[in-house]
PDB file of C-alpha atoms in Angstrom:
ATOM      1  CA  MET Y   1      -0.332   0.151  -0.193  1.00  0.00           C
ATOM      2  CA  LYS Y   2       1.257   3.254  -0.693  1.00  0.00           C
ATOM      3  CA  ALA Y   3       0.957   5.882   1.577  1.00  0.00           C
ATOM      4  CA  LYS Y   4      -0.445   9.511   0.691  1.00  0.00           C
ATOM      5  CA  THR Y   5       1.408  12.596  -0.097  1.00  0.00           C
ATOM      6  CA  TYR Y   6       0.086  15.345   0.672  1.00  0.00           C
ATOM      7  CA  THR Y   7       0.246  18.934  -1.103  1.00  0.00           C
ATOM      8  CA  GLY Y   8      -1.096  21.800  -1.593  1.00  0.00           C
ATOM      9  CA  LEU Y   9      -4.103  23.178   1.154  1.00  0.00           C
ATOM     10  CA  ALA Y  10      -4.338  20.099   2.730  1.00  0.00           C
ATOM     11  CA  PRO Y  11      -1.219  20.255   4.908  1.00  0.00           C
ATOM     12  CA  ALA Y  12      -2.358  23.645   6.055  1.00  0.00           C
ATOM     13  CA  ILE Y  13      -6.559  22.782   6.388  1.00  0.00           C
ATOM     14  CA  VAL Y  14      -5.215  19.199   9.064  1.00  0.00           C
ATOM     15  CA  PHE Y  15      -3.043  22.427  10.906  1.00  0.00           C
ATOM     16  CA  LEU Y  16      -6.350  24.453  11.362  1.00  0.00           C
ATOM     17  CA  VAL Y  17      -8.673  22.126  12.101  1.00  0.00           C
ATOM     18  CA  ALA Y  18      -5.774  21.124  15.092  1.00  0.00           C
ATOM     19  CA  LEU Y  19      -5.403  24.276  16.320  1.00  0.00           C
ATOM     20  CA  ILE Y  20      -9.047  25.540  16.227  1.00  0.00           C
ATOM     21  CA  SER Y  21      -9.737  22.534  17.750  1.00  0.00           C
ATOM     22  CA  SER Y  22      -7.096  23.032  20.868  1.00  0.00           C
ATOM     23  CA  VAL Y  23      -8.475  26.540  21.434  1.00  0.00           C
ATOM     24  CA  ALA Y  24     -12.535  25.192  21.525  1.00  0.00           C
ATOM     25  CA  VAL Y  25     -11.128  22.802  24.565  1.00  0.00           C
ATOM     26  CA  ALA Y  26      -8.886  25.627  26.798  1.00  0.00           C
ATOM     27  CA  PRO Y  27      -9.640  26.525  30.182  1.00  0.00           C
ATOM     28  CA  ARG Y  28     -10.785  29.854  29.831  1.00  0.00           C
ATOM     29  CA  ALA Y  29     -10.881  32.632  33.306  1.00  0.00           C
ATOM     30  CA  ALA Y  30     -14.156  33.004  34.798  1.00  0.00           C
ATOM     31  CA  LEU Y  31     -15.683  36.569  33.895  1.00  0.00           C
ATOM     32  CA  ALA Y  32     -16.124  38.396  36.821  1.00  0.00           C
ATOM     33  CA  VAL Y  33     -19.822  39.682  37.809  1.00  0.00           C
ATOM     34  CA  SER Y  34     -20.956  43.053  38.150  1.00  0.00           C
ATOM     35  CA  THR Y  35     -25.007  42.335  39.202  1.00  0.00           C
ATOM     36  CA  ALA Y  36     -26.728  40.176  42.020  1.00  0.00           C
ATOM     37  CA  ASP Y  37     -28.761  38.740  38.537  1.00  0.00           C
ATOM     38  CA  GLN Y  38     -25.660  37.739  37.856  1.00  0.00           C
ATOM     39  CA  ILE Y  39     -24.910  35.432  41.054  1.00  0.00           C
ATOM     40  CA  CYS Y  40     -28.466  34.565  41.303  1.00  0.00           C
ATOM     41  CA  THR Y  41     -32.089  34.083  39.977  1.00  0.00           C
ATOM     42  CA  PRO Y  42     -34.157  37.503  41.135  1.00  0.00           C
ATOM     43  CA  ASN Y  43     -36.974  34.685  43.070  1.00  0.00           C
ATOM     44  CA  ALA Y  44     -33.635  32.509  44.935  1.00  0.00           C
ATOM     45  CA  ASP Y  45     -34.207  33.701  48.139  1.00  0.00           C
ATOM     46  CA  PRO Y  46     -31.714  33.156  50.449  1.00  0.00           C
ATOM     47  CA  CYS Y  47     -29.211  33.044  47.766  1.00  0.00           C
ATOM     48  CA  LEU Y  48     -26.628  30.526  48.716  1.00  0.00           C
ATOM     49  CA  ILE Y  49     -22.860  31.354  47.033  1.00  0.00           C
ATOM     50  CA  THR Y  50     -20.959  28.302  47.664  1.00  0.00           C
ATOM     51  CA  THR Y  51     -18.232  29.005  44.847  1.00  0.00           C
ATOM     52  CA  VAL Y  52     -16.065  31.646  44.687  1.00  0.00           C
ATOM     53  CA  ILE Y  53     -17.632  34.606  42.474  1.00  0.00           C
ATOM     54  CA  LYS Y  54     -15.206  37.013  40.843  1.00  0.00           C
ATOM     55  CA  VAL Y  55     -16.722  40.743  40.977  1.00  0.00           C
ATOM     56  CA  ASP Y  56     -15.728  43.720  39.090  1.00  0.00           C
ATOM     57  CA  ASP Y  57     -14.433  46.671  41.014  1.00  0.00           C
ATOM     58  CA  GLY Y  58     -16.838  48.462  42.302  1.00  0.00           C
ATOM     59  CA  SER Y  59     -19.684  46.993  41.548  1.00  0.00           C
ATOM     60  CA  THR Y  60     -23.124  46.994  43.723  1.00  0.00           C
ATOM     61  CA  LEU Y  61     -25.115  43.925  44.304  1.00  0.00           C
ATOM     62  CA  ASP Y  62     -28.012  44.907  45.303  1.00  0.00           C
ATOM     63  CA  PHE Y  63     -30.214  41.588  45.991  1.00  0.00           C
ATOM     64  CA  GLY Y  64     -33.439  43.971  47.505  1.00  0.00           C
ATOM     65  CA  THR Y  65     -34.088  42.139  50.528  1.00  0.00           C
ATOM     66  CA  ARG Y  66     -33.263  38.793  49.532  1.00  0.00           C
ATOM     67  CA  ALA Y  67     -31.216  37.018  52.497  1.00  0.00           C
ATOM     68  CA  VAL Y  68     -27.274  35.854  50.990  1.00  0.00           C
ATOM     69  CA  VAL Y  69     -25.734  32.860  52.209  1.00  0.00           C
ATOM     70  CA  LEU Y  70     -21.958  31.970  51.861  1.00  0.00           C
ATOM     71  CA  SER Y  71     -20.936  28.563  52.756  1.00  0.00           C
ATOM     72  CA  GLY Y  72     -18.884  25.770  51.747  1.00  0.00           C
ATOM     73  CA  ASN Y  73     -15.763  27.241  49.357  1.00  0.00           C
ATOM     74  CA  GLY Y  74     -18.472  30.626  48.553  1.00  0.00           C
ATOM     75  CA  GLU Y  75     -16.541  33.414  48.274  1.00  0.00           C
ATOM     76  CA  LEU Y  76     -17.291  37.157  46.769  1.00  0.00           C
ATOM     77  CA  ASP Y  77     -13.711  37.799  45.466  1.00  0.00           C
ATOM     78  CA  THR Y  78     -13.403  41.124  44.742  1.00  0.00           C
ATOM     79  CA  GLY Y  79      -9.076  41.595  44.362  1.00  0.00           C
ATOM     80  CA  ALA Y  80      -7.830  44.706  45.884  1.00  0.00           C
ATOM     81  CA  GLY Y  81     -10.957  46.480  44.861  1.00  0.00           C
ATOM     82  CA  THR Y  82     -14.442  46.854  46.914  1.00  0.00           C
ATOM     83  CA  VAL Y  83     -17.822  46.212  46.684  1.00  0.00           C
ATOM     84  CA  SER Y  84     -21.160  46.969  48.208  1.00  0.00           C
ATOM     85  CA  VAL Y  85     -23.299  44.516  48.721  1.00  0.00           C
ATOM     86  CA  LEU Y  86     -26.547  45.783  49.566  1.00  0.00           C
ATOM     87  CA  CYS Y  87     -29.282  42.558  51.014  1.00  0.00           C
ATOM     88  CA  GLY Y  88     -31.993  41.196  53.649  1.00  0.00           C
ATOM     89  CA  ASN Y  89     -29.771  38.778  55.952  1.00  0.00           C
ATOM     90  CA  PHE Y  90     -26.089  38.192  55.283  1.00  0.00           C
ATOM     91  CA  VAL Y  91     -24.624  34.724  56.726  1.00  0.00           C
ATOM     92  CA  ALA Y  92     -21.138  33.888  55.952  1.00  0.00           C
ATOM     93  CA  ALA Y  93     -21.435  30.008  57.757  1.00  0.00           C
ATOM     94  CA  GLY Y  94     -18.781  28.171  58.899  1.00  0.00           C
ATOM     95  CA  LEU Y  95     -16.123  30.810  58.957  1.00  0.00           C
ATOM     96  CA  THR Y  96     -13.600  30.213  61.486  1.00  0.00           C
TER      97      THR Y  96
END
């Protein structure tokens, strides 16, 4: 059996398909949020935060009268910035 020899555009197409495939599965940095509704749905009461959520510097997270509960690995990460949180009860469960 004779091996196939590619000429012209075929090698370039194979390279492009491989490149596009690797970009499609590459991990992406989490996008930061700037509103409460990006964290929990508007009817979630309490809003239970169990993961690290990156928040844009200077954001105001207005949960209205809803309670906010940080538990487990829950965290509002502002980096070196600041954030205002407006809510009903605010509970940080399990902090030592």
